[in-house]
Short mmCIF file of C-alpha atoms in Angstrom, two decimals:
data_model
loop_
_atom_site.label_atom_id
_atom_site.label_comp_id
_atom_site.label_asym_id
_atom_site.label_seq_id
_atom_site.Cartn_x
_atom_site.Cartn_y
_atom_site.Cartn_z
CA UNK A 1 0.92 5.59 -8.43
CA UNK A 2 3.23 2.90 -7.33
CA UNK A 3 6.27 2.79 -6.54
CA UNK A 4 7.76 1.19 -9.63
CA UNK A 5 6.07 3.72 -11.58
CA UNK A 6 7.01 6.71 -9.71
CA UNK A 7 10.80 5.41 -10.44
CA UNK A 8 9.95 4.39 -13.98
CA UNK A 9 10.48 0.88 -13.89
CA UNK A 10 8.41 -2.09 -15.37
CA UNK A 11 4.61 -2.21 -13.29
CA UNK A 12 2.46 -5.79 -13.39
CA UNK A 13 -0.54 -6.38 -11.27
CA UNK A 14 1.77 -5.69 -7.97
CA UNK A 15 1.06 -1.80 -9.03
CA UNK A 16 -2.58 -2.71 -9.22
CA UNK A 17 -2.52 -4.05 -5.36
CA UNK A 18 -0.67 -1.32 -4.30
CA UNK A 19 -3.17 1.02 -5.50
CA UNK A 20 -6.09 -0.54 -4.49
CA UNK A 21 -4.24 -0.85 -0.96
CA UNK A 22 -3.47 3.20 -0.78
CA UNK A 23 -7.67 3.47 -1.77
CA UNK A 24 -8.07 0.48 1.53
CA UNK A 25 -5.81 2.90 3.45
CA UNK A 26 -8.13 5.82 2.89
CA UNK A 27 -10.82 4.17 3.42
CA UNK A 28 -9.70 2.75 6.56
CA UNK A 29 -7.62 6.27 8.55
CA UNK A 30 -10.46 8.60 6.47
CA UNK A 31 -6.60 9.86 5.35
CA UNK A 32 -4.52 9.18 2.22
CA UNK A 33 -1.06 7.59 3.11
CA UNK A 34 1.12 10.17 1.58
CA UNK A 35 0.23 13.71 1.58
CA UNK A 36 1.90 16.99 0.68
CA UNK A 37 1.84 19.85 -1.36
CA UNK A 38 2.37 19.39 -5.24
CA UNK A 39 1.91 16.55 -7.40
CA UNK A 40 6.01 15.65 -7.52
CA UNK A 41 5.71 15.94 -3.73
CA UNK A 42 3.48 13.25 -3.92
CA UNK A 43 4.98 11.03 -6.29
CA UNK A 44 8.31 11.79 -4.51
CA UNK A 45 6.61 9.93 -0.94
CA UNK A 46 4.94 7.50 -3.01
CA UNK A 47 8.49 6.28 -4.17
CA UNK A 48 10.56 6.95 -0.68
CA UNK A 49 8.11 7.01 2.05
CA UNK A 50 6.85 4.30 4.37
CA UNK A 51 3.43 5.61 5.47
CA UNK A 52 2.27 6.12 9.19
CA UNK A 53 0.46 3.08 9.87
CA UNK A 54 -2.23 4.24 12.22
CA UNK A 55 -1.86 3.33 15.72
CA UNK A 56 -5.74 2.18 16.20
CA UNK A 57 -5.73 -0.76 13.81
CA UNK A 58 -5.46 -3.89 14.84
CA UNK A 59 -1.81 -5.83 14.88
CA UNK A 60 -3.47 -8.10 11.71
CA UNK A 61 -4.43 -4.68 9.87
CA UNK A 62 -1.25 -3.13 10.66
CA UNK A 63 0.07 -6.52 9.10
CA UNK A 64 -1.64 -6.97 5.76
CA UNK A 65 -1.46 -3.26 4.51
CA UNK A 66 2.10 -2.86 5.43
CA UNK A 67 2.72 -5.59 3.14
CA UNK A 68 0.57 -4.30 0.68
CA UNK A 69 2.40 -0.93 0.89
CA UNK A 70 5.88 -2.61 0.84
CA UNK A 71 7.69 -0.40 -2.04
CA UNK A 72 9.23 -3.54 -3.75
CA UNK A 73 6.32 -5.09 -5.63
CA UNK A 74 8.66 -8.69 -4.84
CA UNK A 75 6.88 -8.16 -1.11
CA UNK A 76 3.34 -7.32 -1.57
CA UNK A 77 0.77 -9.92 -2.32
CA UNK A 78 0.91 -11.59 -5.19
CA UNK A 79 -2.54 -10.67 -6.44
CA UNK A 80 -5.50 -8.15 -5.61
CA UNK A 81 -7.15 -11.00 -4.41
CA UNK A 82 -4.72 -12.31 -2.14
CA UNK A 83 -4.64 -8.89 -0.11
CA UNK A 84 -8.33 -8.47 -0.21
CA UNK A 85 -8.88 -11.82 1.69
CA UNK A 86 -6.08 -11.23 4.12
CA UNK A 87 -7.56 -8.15 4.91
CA UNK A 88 -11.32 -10.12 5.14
CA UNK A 89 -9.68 -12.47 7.62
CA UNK A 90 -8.68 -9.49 9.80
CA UNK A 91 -11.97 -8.81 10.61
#
């Protein structure tokens, strides 16, 4: 859940890329970005929280998903697309 959602405010595609960047987070730490016991917990961190960008990832990595986990949708990538091929030119 995004940000916007969690605080019940209009979502677009901007919700979409931050989703699909918490599921590239997993994927990338083996760990989800916000963690903690109960569901409003959760949602609570999703809204709030900056995550704990692991330490291991390159400076480009680090980059492209904090952007892509910025909590106002006006700073992420515009599109899916757009954050999927920054984080292809990371590699």
């Amino acid at each position: 859940m995004s940000p916007e959602q969690a605080s019940r405010k209009a979502a677009d595609g901007r919700s979409d890329q931050y989703s699909l960047a918490v599921v590239a987070y997993e994927m990338l730490a083996g760990k989800v970005p916000f963690d903690a016991s109960g569901l409003a917990a959760i949602v609570a961190l999703q809204r709030d929280a900056l995550p704990t960008i692991p330490t291991g990832w390159s400076e480009a990595v680090k980059t492209v998903m904090r952007r892509a986990l910025e909590k106002d949708p006006e700073k992420r990538f515009s599109s899916c697309t757009e954050f999927v091929d920054a984080l292809r030119w990371t590699q």
